[in-house]
Coordinates of C-alpha atoms in Angstrom, one line a residue:
M443 CA 75.0 -75.8 -78.0
T444 CA 72.6 -78.6 -79.2
A445 CA 72.7 -82.3 -79.5
G446 CA 73.1 -81.9 -83.2
A447 CA 76.4 -80.1 -83.0
T448 CA 78.8 -81.7 -85.6
T449 CA 82.3 -80.8 -84.4
E450 CA 84.1 -81.6 -81.2
Q451 CA 85.5 -78.1 -80.9
A452 CA 82.0 -76.6 -81.1
L453 CA 80.7 -78.9 -78.4
V454 CA 83.3 -77.9 -75.8
P455 CA 81.7 -75.7 -73.1
P456 CA 83.4 -72.3 -73.6
A457 CA 83.3 -71.5 -69.9
L458 CA 85.3 -74.6 -68.9
T459 CA 89.0 -73.6 -68.2
A460 CA 92.0 -74.9 -66.3
L461 CA 91.7 -72.0 -63.9
M462 CA 88.5 -73.5 -62.4
S463 CA 88.5 -75.7 -59.3
F464 CA 87.8 -79.4 -60.0
D465 CA 84.5 -79.0 -58.1
E466 CA 83.3 -76.1 -60.2
A467 CA 84.4 -77.7 -63.4
S468 CA 82.6 -80.9 -62.5
E469 CA 79.4 -79.0 -61.8
R470 CA 79.5 -77.2 -65.1
V471 CA 80.3 -80.4 -67.0
L472 CA 77.3 -82.1 -65.5
D473 CA 74.9 -79.2 -66.2
Y474 CA 76.2 -79.1 -69.8
L475 CA 75.9 -82.9 -70.4
R476 CA 72.5 -83.2 -68.8
T477 CA 71.1 -80.8 -71.5
L478 CA 73.2 -82.2 -74.3
I479 CA 72.5 -85.9 -73.7
P480 CA 69.3 -86.1 -71.7
M481 CA 69.9 -89.1 -69.5
S482 CA 68.3 -89.2 -66.1
F483 CA 71.4 -89.8 -64.0
W484 CA 74.8 -88.1 -64.5
A485 CA 77.7 -88.2 -62.0
V486 CA 81.4 -87.5 -61.4
T487 CA 82.7 -90.2 -59.1
A488 CA 85.9 -91.0 -57.2
H489 CA 87.3 -94.5 -57.0
D490 CA 88.2 -95.5 -53.4
A491 CA 90.5 -98.4 -54.2
E492 CA 91.2 -99.2 -50.5
G493 CA 87.6 -99.3 -49.6
D494 CA 86.4 -100.8 -52.9
R495 CA 83.9 -98.0 -53.2
Q496 CA 82.6 -95.7 -55.9
V497 CA 81.9 -92.3 -54.3
Y498 CA 79.5 -89.8 -55.9
L499 CA 81.3 -86.4 -55.7
H500 CA 78.9 -84.5 -58.0
L501 CA 75.6 -85.7 -59.6
R502 CA 72.4 -84.9 -61.3
D503 CA 69.7 -87.4 -60.5
Q504 CA 66.2 -86.9 -61.6
S505 CA 64.9 -89.7 -59.4
G506 CA 66.4 -88.0 -56.3
R507 CA 67.4 -91.3 -54.8
A508 CA 71.2 -90.6 -54.8
A509 CA 73.0 -87.8 -53.0
V510 CA 76.5 -86.3 -53.0
G511 CA 78.7 -88.4 -50.8
D512 CA 76.8 -91.6 -51.3
S513 CA 78.7 -94.6 -52.5
N514 CA 78.3 -98.1 -53.7
A515 CA 80.6 -101.0 -54.0
W516 CA 83.0 -100.7 -56.9
S517 CA 82.6 -104.4 -57.6
E518 CA 78.9 -103.8 -58.1
S519 CA 79.3 -100.9 -60.6
F520 CA 79.2 -100.8 -64.4
C521 CA 82.3 -98.6 -64.2
Q522 CA 84.5 -101.4 -63.0
Y523 CA 84.1 -103.2 -66.3
M524 CA 84.4 -100.0 -68.4
V525 CA 87.7 -99.0 -66.7
A526 CA 89.1 -102.5 -67.0
G527 CA 88.3 -102.6 -70.7
L528 CA 85.9 -105.5 -70.3
A529 CA 82.9 -103.6 -71.5
P530 CA 82.3 -100.6 -73.7
Q531 CA 82.1 -97.0 -72.6
L532 CA 78.9 -96.5 -74.4
A533 CA 76.0 -98.9 -74.1
A534 CA 72.8 -97.6 -75.7
D535 CA 71.1 -100.9 -74.7
I536 CA 72.8 -102.7 -71.8
R537 CA 71.0 -105.9 -72.8
A538 CA 73.5 -106.1 -75.7
V539 CA 76.5 -106.1 -73.3
P540 CA 76.6 -109.4 -71.3
R541 CA 78.5 -108.0 -68.3
Y542 CA 76.3 -105.0 -67.9
A543 CA 73.1 -107.1 -68.4
A544 CA 74.2 -109.7 -65.8
L545 CA 75.1 -107.1 -63.3
S546 CA 71.8 -105.2 -63.8
A547 CA 69.8 -108.4 -63.4
A548 CA 71.8 -109.5 -60.3
A549 CA 71.4 -106.2 -58.6
G550 CA 67.8 -105.6 -59.7
L551 CA 68.8 -102.3 -61.4
A552 CA 66.4 -100.6 -63.8
V553 CA 69.0 -99.5 -66.3
G554 CA 68.4 -99.3 -70.0
A555 CA 71.5 -97.3 -71.1
Y556 CA 75.0 -96.6 -69.7
V557 CA 77.8 -94.1 -70.5
G558 CA 81.1 -94.1 -68.7
V559 CA 84.5 -92.5 -69.2
P560 CA 87.5 -92.8 -66.8
I561 CA 89.0 -89.6 -65.3
R562 CA 92.8 -90.0 -64.9
T563 CA 95.4 -87.7 -63.4
G564 CA 98.4 -86.5 -65.3
D565 CA 100.5 -89.6 -64.4
G566 CA 97.7 -91.9 -65.7
E567 CA 96.4 -92.9 -62.3
L568 CA 92.7 -93.6 -62.1
F569 CA 90.8 -91.0 -60.1
G570 CA 87.2 -91.9 -60.9
T571 CA 84.7 -91.6 -63.7
L572 CA 82.3 -89.4 -65.6
C573 CA 79.3 -91.6 -66.0
A574 CA 75.6 -91.6 -66.7
S575 CA 72.6 -94.0 -66.9
D576 CA 69.0 -94.0 -67.8
P577 CA 66.1 -96.5 -67.3
D578 CA 65.3 -96.3 -71.1
R579 CA 67.4 -97.4 -74.0
Q580 CA 69.1 -94.6 -76.0
E581 CA 69.8 -94.0 -79.6
S582 CA 73.2 -95.5 -80.4
A583 CA 74.0 -92.9 -83.0
V584 CA 73.4 -90.1 -80.5
L585 CA 75.8 -91.5 -78.0
E586 CA 78.4 -92.3 -80.6
R587 CA 78.3 -88.8 -81.9
H588 CA 79.1 -87.4 -78.5
A589 CA 81.8 -90.0 -77.6
P590 CA 84.8 -87.7 -78.5
L591 CA 83.2 -84.9 -76.4
L592 CA 82.9 -87.2 -73.4
Q593 CA 86.5 -88.2 -73.8
L594 CA 87.6 -84.6 -74.0
L595 CA 85.6 -83.5 -71.0
A596 CA 87.0 -86.4 -68.9
T597 CA 90.5 -85.4 -70.0
L598 CA 89.9 -81.8 -69.1
L599 CA 88.6 -82.8 -65.7
G600 CA 91.7 -84.9 -65.2
Q601 CA 94.0 -82.0 -66.2
I602 CA 92.2 -79.6 -63.8
L603 CA 92.4 -82.1 -61.0
T604 CA 96.1 -82.6 -61.7
G605 CA 96.7 -78.8 -61.7
E606 CA 94.8 -78.5 -58.5
R607 CA 96.9 -81.2 -56.8
L608 CA 100.1 -79.6 -58.1
Q609 CA 99.1 -76.3 -56.6
L610 CA 98.3 -78.0 -53.3
D611 CA 101.6 -79.8 -53.4
A612 CA 103.4 -76.5 -54.1
R613 CA 101.6 -74.8 -51.2
E614 CA 102.5 -77.7 -48.9
R615 CA 106.1 -77.6 -50.1
E616 CA 106.3 -73.8 -49.5
A617 CA 104.8 -74.3 -46.0
T618 CA 107.4 -77.0 -45.3
L619 CA 110.2 -74.8 -46.5
R620 CA 108.9 -71.9 -44.4
W621 CA 108.7 -74.2 -41.4
R622 CA 112.2 -75.5 -41.9
A623 CA 113.6 -72.0 -42.3
F624 CA 112.5 -71.1 -38.7
H625 CA 112.5 -74.5 -36.9
D626 CA 115.0 -77.0 -35.8
E627 CA 114.4 -80.3 -37.7
L628 CA 115.6 -82.6 -34.9
T629 CA 113.5 -81.1 -32.0
S630 CA 110.9 -79.2 -34.0
L631 CA 111.7 -76.2 -31.7
P632 CA 112.1 -72.6 -33.1
N633 CA 115.6 -72.1 -34.4
R634 CA 118.1 -69.2 -34.1
A635 CA 116.5 -67.2 -36.8
L636 CA 113.0 -67.3 -35.3
F637 CA 114.3 -66.7 -31.8
Y638 CA 116.1 -63.6 -33.0
D639 CA 113.0 -62.4 -34.8
R640 CA 110.9 -62.7 -31.6
L641 CA 113.6 -61.2 -29.4
E642 CA 113.8 -58.2 -31.7
H643 CA 110.0 -57.8 -31.4
A644 CA 110.1 -58.1 -27.6
L645 CA 112.9 -55.5 -27.4
A646 CA 110.9 -53.1 -29.5
L647 CA 108.0 -53.5 -27.1
H648 CA 110.4 -52.8 -24.2
A649 CA 111.6 -49.6 -25.9
R650 CA 108.0 -48.5 -26.5
D651 CA 106.1 -49.7 -23.4
Q652 CA 108.9 -50.6 -21.0
R653 CA 107.8 -54.2 -20.9
P654 CA 110.2 -56.5 -19.1
V655 CA 112.2 -58.9 -21.3
A656 CA 114.4 -61.8 -20.1
V657 CA 116.6 -64.3 -21.9
L658 CA 117.9 -67.6 -20.7
T659 CA 120.7 -69.5 -22.5
L660 CA 121.2 -73.1 -21.7
D661 CA 124.0 -75.5 -22.5
V662 CA 124.1 -79.2 -21.8
D663 CA 126.9 -80.1 -19.4
D664 CA 129.4 -82.7 -20.7
F665 CA 127.3 -83.4 -23.9
K666 CA 130.5 -84.4 -25.7
A667 CA 130.8 -87.4 -23.3
V668 CA 127.3 -88.5 -24.3
N669 CA 128.2 -88.4 -28.0
D670 CA 131.4 -90.2 -27.4
A671 CA 129.7 -93.0 -25.4
F672 CA 126.5 -93.4 -27.4
G673 CA 127.3 -91.9 -30.8
H674 CA 125.5 -89.1 -32.6
G675 CA 122.3 -91.1 -32.6
G676 CA 122.3 -91.3 -28.8
G677 CA 123.2 -87.6 -28.6
D678 CA 120.3 -86.7 -30.8
A679 CA 117.9 -88.9 -28.8
L680 CA 119.1 -87.1 -25.6
L681 CA 118.5 -83.7 -27.2
V682 CA 115.0 -84.6 -28.3
G683 CA 114.1 -85.8 -24.8
L684 CA 115.7 -82.8 -23.2
S685 CA 113.8 -80.4 -25.5
R686 CA 110.5 -82.0 -24.4
R687 CA 111.3 -81.5 -20.8
L688 CA 112.4 -78.0 -21.3
Q689 CA 109.2 -77.3 -23.2
A690 CA 107.2 -78.5 -20.3
A691 CA 109.2 -76.3 -17.9
V692 CA 108.7 -73.0 -19.7
R693 CA 105.5 -71.0 -19.8
A694 CA 103.0 -71.3 -22.7
G695 CA 103.8 -67.8 -23.9
D696 CA 107.6 -68.2 -23.8
T697 CA 109.8 -69.1 -26.8
L698 CA 112.1 -72.1 -26.3
A699 CA 114.6 -72.4 -29.2
R700 CA 117.4 -74.7 -30.1
M701 CA 120.3 -72.4 -31.1
G702 CA 122.5 -75.1 -32.4
G703 CA 124.3 -78.2 -31.1
D704 CA 123.5 -78.6 -27.4
E705 CA 122.6 -74.9 -26.9
F706 CA 119.1 -73.7 -26.2
A707 CA 117.6 -70.4 -25.4
V708 CA 114.4 -69.1 -23.8
L709 CA 112.7 -65.8 -24.4
L710 CA 110.4 -64.7 -21.6
E711 CA 107.9 -61.9 -22.1
P712 CA 105.4 -60.6 -19.5
S713 CA 102.7 -63.3 -18.6
G714 CA 100.0 -62.7 -16.1
G715 CA 101.7 -59.6 -14.8
R716 CA 104.9 -61.6 -14.1
G717 CA 108.1 -61.2 -16.1
G718 CA 111.6 -59.8 -16.0
L719 CA 114.3 -61.1 -13.8
Q720 CA 112.1 -62.8 -11.2
G721 CA 110.1 -64.7 -13.7
A722 CA 113.3 -65.7 -15.5
Q723 CA 114.8 -67.1 -12.2
R724 CA 111.6 -69.1 -11.5
V725 CA 111.8 -70.6 -15.1
A726 CA 115.4 -71.4 -14.5
E727 CA 114.5 -73.2 -11.3
R728 CA 111.8 -75.3 -13.1
V729 CA 114.3 -76.1 -15.9
M730 CA 116.8 -77.4 -13.4
A731 CA 114.1 -79.4 -11.6
A732 CA 112.9 -80.9 -14.9
L733 CA 116.3 -82.7 -15.3
D734 CA 116.3 -84.5 -11.9
E735 CA 114.9 -87.6 -13.5
P736 CA 117.6 -89.5 -15.6
F737 CA 117.1 -90.0 -19.4
Q738 CA 117.0 -93.3 -21.2
V739 CA 119.8 -93.3 -23.9
G740 CA 121.0 -96.4 -25.6
G741 CA 119.2 -98.7 -23.1
Q742 CA 120.9 -97.0 -20.2
R743 CA 119.7 -94.4 -17.7
I744 CA 122.0 -91.3 -17.6
K745 CA 121.6 -88.1 -15.7
V746 CA 122.6 -84.9 -17.4
G747 CA 122.4 -81.3 -16.3
V748 CA 122.4 -77.9 -17.9
S749 CA 124.1 -74.6 -17.1
V750 CA 121.9 -71.6 -17.4
G751 CA 122.7 -68.0 -18.0
V752 CA 120.1 -65.3 -17.3
A753 CA 119.9 -61.7 -18.6
A754 CA 117.0 -59.3 -18.2
L755 CA 115.7 -55.8 -19.0
E756 CA 113.5 -54.4 -16.3
P757 CA 111.1 -51.5 -16.8
G758 CA 112.9 -48.3 -16.6
T759 CA 116.2 -49.6 -17.9
H760 CA 117.8 -48.6 -21.2
G761 CA 117.2 -50.9 -24.0
V762 CA 120.0 -53.0 -25.7
G763 CA 120.1 -54.9 -29.0
A764 CA 119.3 -58.6 -29.3
E765 CA 123.0 -59.5 -29.7
V766 CA 124.0 -57.6 -26.6
L767 CA 121.2 -59.2 -24.4
L768 CA 122.1 -62.7 -25.7
T769 CA 125.8 -62.0 -25.1
Q770 CA 125.0 -61.0 -21.5
A771 CA 123.1 -64.3 -21.0
D772 CA 126.1 -66.2 -22.5
V773 CA 128.5 -64.5 -20.2
A774 CA 126.3 -65.6 -17.3
L775 CA 126.1 -69.1 -18.7
Y776 CA 129.9 -69.5 -18.9
T777 CA 130.2 -68.0 -15.5
A778 CA 127.9 -70.8 -14.3
K779 CA 130.0 -73.4 -16.0
R780 CA 133.2 -72.1 -14.5
G781 CA 131.4 -72.2 -11.1
G782 CA 130.8 -76.0 -11.3
K783 CA 128.0 -76.5 -13.9
F784 CA 124.4 -77.5 -13.3
Q785 CA 123.5 -74.2 -12.0
S786 CA 122.0 -70.9 -13.1
T787 CA 123.7 -67.5 -12.9
V788 CA 122.2 -64.0 -13.5
Y789 CA 124.3 -61.6 -15.5
Q790 CA 126.1 -58.8 -13.7
P791 CA 127.8 -55.8 -15.4
T792 CA 131.1 -56.8 -13.7
M793 CA 131.1 -60.1 -15.6
R794 CA 133.2 -60.5 -18.8
L795 CA 133.2 -63.1 -21.5
P796 CA 135.6 -66.0 -20.7
E797 CA 138.3 -65.2 -23.2
A798 CA 141.1 -67.1 -21.5
R799 CA 141.2 -69.8 -24.2
D800 CA 141.1 -67.2 -26.9
L801 CA 144.1 -65.5 -25.4
Q802 CA 145.9 -68.8 -25.1
L803 CA 145.3 -69.8 -28.7
R804 CA 145.1 -66.6 -30.7
E805 CA 148.8 -66.0 -31.1
P806 CA 149.7 -69.6 -31.7
L807 CA 147.0 -69.8 -34.4
R808 CA 148.3 -66.6 -36.0
E809 CA 151.8 -68.0 -36.0
A810 CA 150.6 -71.4 -37.4
I811 CA 148.9 -69.6 -40.3
E812 CA 151.9 -67.4 -41.0
N813 CA 154.3 -70.3 -40.8
G814 CA 152.2 -72.7 -42.9
E815 CA 151.7 -75.1 -40.0
I816 CA 148.0 -75.6 -40.7
Q817 CA 147.4 -79.0 -42.3
E818 CA 145.0 -79.8 -45.0
V819 CA 142.9 -82.9 -45.4
Y820 CA 140.6 -83.9 -48.3
Q821 CA 137.2 -85.5 -48.3
P822 CA 136.0 -87.0 -51.6
V823 CA 132.7 -86.3 -53.4
V824 CA 131.4 -89.4 -55.2
A825 CA 129.0 -90.2 -58.0
L826 CA 126.3 -92.3 -56.5
D827 CA 125.7 -94.4 -59.7
T828 CA 129.4 -95.5 -60.0
L829 CA 130.8 -94.7 -56.6
T830 CA 133.8 -93.0 -58.4
V831 CA 135.4 -90.0 -56.9
V832 CA 134.6 -86.9 -58.9
G833 CA 136.0 -84.2 -56.7
V834 CA 137.3 -83.4 -53.2
E835 CA 136.8 -80.8 -50.5
C836 CA 139.8 -79.2 -48.9
L837 CA 139.5 -78.9 -45.1
A838 CA 141.8 -77.2 -42.5
R839 CA 143.2 -79.0 -39.5
W840 CA 145.4 -77.7 -36.7
T841 CA 147.5 -79.4 -34.1
H842 CA 148.8 -77.3 -31.2
Q843 CA 151.4 -78.6 -28.7
G844 CA 150.8 -82.1 -29.9
R845 CA 147.0 -82.0 -29.5
P846 CA 144.5 -81.5 -32.2
V847 CA 142.4 -78.3 -31.9
G848 CA 139.0 -78.9 -33.5
P849 CA 137.8 -76.7 -36.4
D850 CA 134.8 -75.9 -34.4
V851 CA 137.3 -74.1 -32.1
F852 CA 139.9 -72.6 -34.2
I853 CA 137.7 -71.5 -37.2
P854 CA 135.5 -69.3 -35.0
L855 CA 138.7 -68.1 -33.2
A856 CA 140.2 -67.2 -36.6
A857 CA 137.0 -65.3 -37.4
R858 CA 137.1 -63.3 -34.2
S859 CA 140.8 -62.6 -34.6
R860 CA 140.4 -61.6 -38.3
L861 CA 142.6 -64.4 -39.4
L862 CA 140.2 -66.0 -41.9
P863 CA 141.4 -64.2 -45.0
A864 CA 145.0 -65.3 -44.3
L865 CA 143.8 -68.9 -43.5
T866 CA 141.8 -68.9 -46.8
T867 CA 144.8 -67.8 -48.8
L868 CA 146.9 -70.6 -47.2
M869 CA 144.3 -73.2 -48.0
V870 CA 143.9 -72.1 -51.6
G871 CA 147.6 -72.3 -52.0
R872 CA 147.7 -75.8 -50.6
A873 CA 144.8 -76.9 -52.8
C874 CA 146.5 -75.5 -55.9
A875 CA 149.8 -77.3 -55.0
Q876 CA 147.9 -80.5 -54.5
L877 CA 146.0 -80.1 -57.8
R878 CA 149.3 -79.8 -59.6
Q879 CA 150.5 -83.0 -58.0
W880 CA 147.3 -84.8 -58.9
R881 CA 147.6 -83.6 -62.5
R882 CA 151.0 -85.3 -62.7
T883 CA 149.8 -88.4 -61.0
L884 CA 146.4 -88.8 -62.8
G885 CA 147.5 -87.5 -66.2
H886 CA 144.6 -85.0 -66.5
D887 CA 143.3 -81.8 -64.9
R888 CA 139.6 -82.7 -64.6
L889 CA 139.6 -83.1 -60.8
R890 CA 138.2 -80.1 -58.9
V891 CA 138.9 -79.1 -55.4
A892 CA 136.4 -77.2 -53.2
V893 CA 137.7 -74.6 -50.7
N894 CA 135.6 -72.8 -48.1
V895 CA 135.4 -69.0 -48.4
P896 CA 134.5 -67.0 -45.3
P897 CA 131.7 -64.5 -45.4
G898 CA 133.8 -61.4 -45.1
L899 CA 135.7 -62.0 -48.3
L900 CA 132.4 -61.8 -50.3
K901 CA 132.2 -58.1 -49.3
D902 CA 135.9 -57.4 -50.3
P903 CA 136.0 -55.8 -53.9
A904 CA 139.7 -56.8 -54.1
F905 CA 139.1 -60.5 -53.4
P906 CA 138.2 -61.8 -56.9
G907 CA 141.3 -60.2 -58.5
Q908 CA 143.6 -61.4 -55.7
L909 CA 142.3 -64.9 -55.7
T910 CA 142.5 -65.1 -59.5
A911 CA 146.1 -63.9 -59.5
Q912 CA 147.0 -66.4 -56.8
V913 CA 145.5 -69.4 -58.6
L914 CA 146.9 -68.5 -62.0
G915 CA 150.3 -67.8 -60.4
A916 CA 150.2 -71.3 -59.0
G917 CA 149.7 -72.8 -62.4
V918 CA 146.1 -73.8 -61.9
H919 CA 143.1 -72.6 -63.9
P920 CA 140.2 -71.2 -61.8
R921 CA 137.8 -73.7 -63.3
Q922 CA 139.5 -76.4 -61.1
L923 CA 138.5 -74.7 -57.9
T924 CA 135.0 -74.6 -56.4
L925 CA 134.4 -71.9 -53.8
E926 CA 132.0 -73.0 -51.1
I927 CA 130.1 -70.2 -49.5
T928 CA 127.5 -70.2 -46.8
E929 CA 124.4 -68.1 -46.5
D930 CA 126.1 -66.0 -43.8
A931 CA 128.2 -64.6 -46.6
L932 CA 125.1 -63.4 -48.4
L933 CA 123.1 -61.8 -45.5
D934 CA 125.0 -58.7 -44.4
D935 CA 125.2 -57.1 -47.8
P936 CA 123.4 -59.2 -50.4
D937 CA 124.0 -56.7 -53.2
A938 CA 127.8 -56.6 -52.7
A939 CA 127.9 -60.3 -52.3
A940 CA 126.1 -60.8 -55.6
V941 CA 128.6 -58.5 -57.4
I942 CA 131.6 -60.3 -56.0
A943 CA 130.0 -63.7 -56.8
E944 CA 129.5 -62.6 -60.4
E945 CA 133.1 -61.5 -60.7
L946 CA 134.4 -64.8 -59.3
H947 CA 132.1 -66.8 -61.7
A948 CA 133.3 -64.7 -64.6
A949 CA 136.9 -65.5 -63.7
G950 CA 136.1 -69.2 -64.1
F951 CA 135.6 -70.3 -60.4
R952 CA 132.6 -72.5 -59.7
L953 CA 130.4 -71.4 -56.8
A954 CA 128.7 -73.8 -54.3
L955 CA 126.2 -72.9 -51.7
D956 CA 127.1 -75.0 -48.6
D957 CA 124.6 -76.2 -46.0
F958 CA 121.7 -75.6 -48.4
G959 CA 118.2 -75.8 -46.8
T960 CA 119.2 -74.6 -43.3
G961 CA 118.7 -70.8 -43.9
Y962 CA 115.6 -68.9 -44.6
S963 CA 117.0 -67.2 -47.7
S964 CA 118.3 -70.2 -49.7
L965 CA 115.7 -69.8 -52.4
L966 CA 116.5 -66.2 -52.9
H967 CA 120.2 -67.0 -53.2
L968 CA 119.5 -69.5 -55.9
R969 CA 118.0 -66.7 -57.9
T970 CA 120.4 -63.9 -57.2
I971 CA 123.9 -65.4 -57.5
P972 CA 125.5 -67.6 -60.2
L973 CA 125.6 -70.9 -58.4
D974 CA 126.9 -74.1 -60.0
V975 CA 126.5 -76.4 -57.0
V976 CA 124.3 -76.7 -53.9
K977 CA 125.3 -79.0 -51.0
I978 CA 122.4 -80.2 -49.0
D979 CA 123.2 -80.0 -45.3
R980 CA 123.9 -83.2 -43.3
G981 CA 121.0 -82.4 -41.0
F982 CA 118.6 -83.5 -43.8
T983 CA 120.5 -86.7 -44.3
S984 CA 120.6 -88.1 -40.8
D985 CA 117.2 -89.8 -40.9
V986 CA 116.3 -89.7 -44.6
D987 CA 116.2 -93.5 -44.5
T988 CA 113.8 -93.7 -41.5
N989 CA 111.7 -90.5 -41.6
P990 CA 109.1 -90.2 -44.4
R991 CA 108.8 -86.4 -43.8
T992 CA 112.6 -86.0 -44.2
R993 CA 112.5 -88.1 -47.3
R994 CA 109.8 -85.9 -48.9
F995 CA 111.7 -82.8 -48.0
M996 CA 115.0 -84.3 -49.5
Q997 CA 113.1 -85.1 -52.6
A998 CA 111.9 -81.5 -52.9
L999 CA 115.4 -80.1 -52.4
L1000 CA 116.8 -82.5 -55.0
T1001 CA 114.1 -81.7 -57.5
M1002 CA 114.5 -78.0 -57.0
G1003 CA 118.3 -78.2 -57.5
H1004 CA 118.1 -80.4 -60.6
E1005 CA 115.4 -78.3 -62.2
L1006 CA 117.5 -75.2 -61.8
G1007 CA 120.4 -77.0 -63.6
L1008 CA 122.6 -77.2 -60.5
R1009 CA 124.8 -80.1 -59.3
V1010 CA 123.4 -81.3 -56.0
V1011 CA 125.7 -82.9 -53.5
V1012 CA 124.2 -84.5 -50.4
E1013 CA 126.4 -84.2 -47.3
G1014 CA 126.7 -86.4 -44.3
V1015 CA 126.0 -89.8 -45.9
E1016 CA 127.1 -92.4 -43.3
R1017 CA 125.0 -95.5 -43.9
V1018 CA 124.3 -97.7 -46.9
S1019 CA 120.6 -97.3 -46.3
Q1020 CA 120.9 -93.5 -46.6
A1021 CA 122.7 -93.9 -49.9
D1022 CA 120.1 -96.4 -51.2
V1023 CA 117.3 -93.9 -50.4
L1024 CA 119.2 -91.0 -52.0
R1025 CA 119.6 -93.0 -55.3
E1026 CA 115.9 -93.8 -55.3
L1027 CA 115.2 -90.0 -54.9
G1028 CA 117.4 -89.2 -57.8
A1029 CA 120.5 -87.9 -56.0
T1030 CA 123.6 -88.0 -58.1
H1031 CA 126.4 -87.0 -55.8
A1032 CA 127.2 -87.5 -52.1
Q1033 CA 129.9 -86.9 -49.5
G1034 CA 130.3 -88.5 -46.1
Y1035 CA 132.0 -91.0 -43.9
L1036 CA 130.4 -93.9 -45.8
Y1037 CA 132.8 -93.2 -48.6
A1038 CA 135.8 -91.7 -46.8
R1039 CA 136.7 -89.6 -43.8
P1040 CA 138.7 -86.4 -44.4
A1041 CA 142.3 -87.6 -44.8
P1042 CA 145.7 -86.3 -46.1
A1043 CA 146.1 -86.4 -49.9
D1044 CA 148.5 -89.3 -49.9
Q1045 CA 145.9 -91.5 -48.2
L1046 CA 143.2 -90.9 -50.7
D1047 CA 142.5 -93.4 -53.5
L1048 CA 141.8 -91.4 -56.6
S1049 CA 142.6 -94.3 -59.0
T1050 CA 139.1 -94.2 -60.4
L1051 CA 139.9 -90.8 -61.9
R1052 CA 141.8 -92.1 -64.9
P1053 CA 141.9 -90.2 -68.2
R1054 CA 138.8 -90.9 -70.3
P1055 CA 138.0 -90.0 -73.9
T1056 CA 135.3 -87.5 -72.9
P1057 CA 135.6 -84.7 -70.3
E1058 CA 134.3 -85.6 -66.9
P1059 CA 131.5 -83.4 -65.4
A1060 CA 132.7 -80.6 -63.1
A1061 CA 132.8 -81.6 -59.4
S1062 CA 132.3 -79.5 -56.4

């Protein structure tokens, strides 16, 4: 390659590729240009706008006066005028350019010629410059001949820099996703998934080396009263403060995890020769002592306690599975609660799970399902740009002996009692009947209703056929129903779940992944099942308007969903400020108390869903 080369393509360094790092590419560009256009000073610089500095990242200086990392004021550089368009990029004789000449004279610079080209990232943002200078004047024709090449090299450096930043962003996003998969967002503690992983490892070591293992499960006493008195924000603040004290009470090598809600667990492995039951009891004592001091919640001092259950495997004892050991700790925990709370109890084989409430409610729940006494309520999904209702979610509610039984009670009870399939059939029937009613009222059938599907049904080969027959028999097309599934439905037998999901989708049902972002396999599910909708869990919404990190993560989830062609619904929107941030981030659909609480169908205002000339987008 020579200075006399005549075409831009021929002048491009053949070894310069987008696979290089920005630093390597910069070095090769400077080596190439120094031989092509023999000016005494060549540099790749960065513009530090905050500090008003021009920083030399890479340079070739025959005088040896400048070094990598040196900088000068941006306001004292030729590049400031070049970037602003106030002076040319090529100046074979700076005396012919008034701004360059004035700056050179004022600063006492011995500069005869100057070359500068801006380096910009993919979005047009100024990064820095590719520039050169020489004490002697240059031939104008030589510089002009190489102007296209300089522009091209600066563009290539900008593209390489952009690619490098995108790769860094992708790595950071992946690391964030990986962290979120195994940690609780509110407290930053390990979550249930990570706790189980470490417990399984500890149990494997026990089986191999007879190392002692102990588990503590903790539950905040009367936490509901705190939520009722101070709201969910006050409850969250208490959980954060509690987690910090618990972290200080356990040993450095122990694992403290938030298992969900107000439940925590501690895994204790041998430390300094101490472990097993005695070590667990000492940790339990420290935990109780750590809560002696009241907490500050909502400007008030409140004292809370925890009940603790302890289960241990000592050397010489037969191993058990992780679920069994945790269940034993839970049995001890509930025994402690029944004994008066704010105490710790060690598991004994004579203890049994407190199933009294199950026994009291199981048969009434079965009868309520069989007799159709479960009520349904609906919560709208709205379009954020128009605030119009585009769909609803059907939710089950149960009142027993005149008192409401929360879904957090009767849904798990239905699962333990194998009543979820019958409950699902009931709710699908109710949703279909309501869809027919809305079709008569609204004059169209564009409205879609979402119904939750329990994990077990995604392993039942007969489910797609039975559901399709039920829906068609009710006079509703499957396309009007969205089936919401959670990741639990996909973990036990992913292959079987994928087959069932494909059959449901082929029949016309839309599939939505509920609580997206909370499980470690969300990304895999997006690839393996035919999803139409993802619903971002309310845990990511609670502080999206106050926490920059949550906002960035929400942006990543929204971008991911939209780029995959999925409708994204953000759950748990309760404040106008949350909705404003979500609109800024590009969210299109939301659900939450800000728009409507779950309510009976006759209390919902669906007047915005009037017939329109063009079909409305499908809703979840």
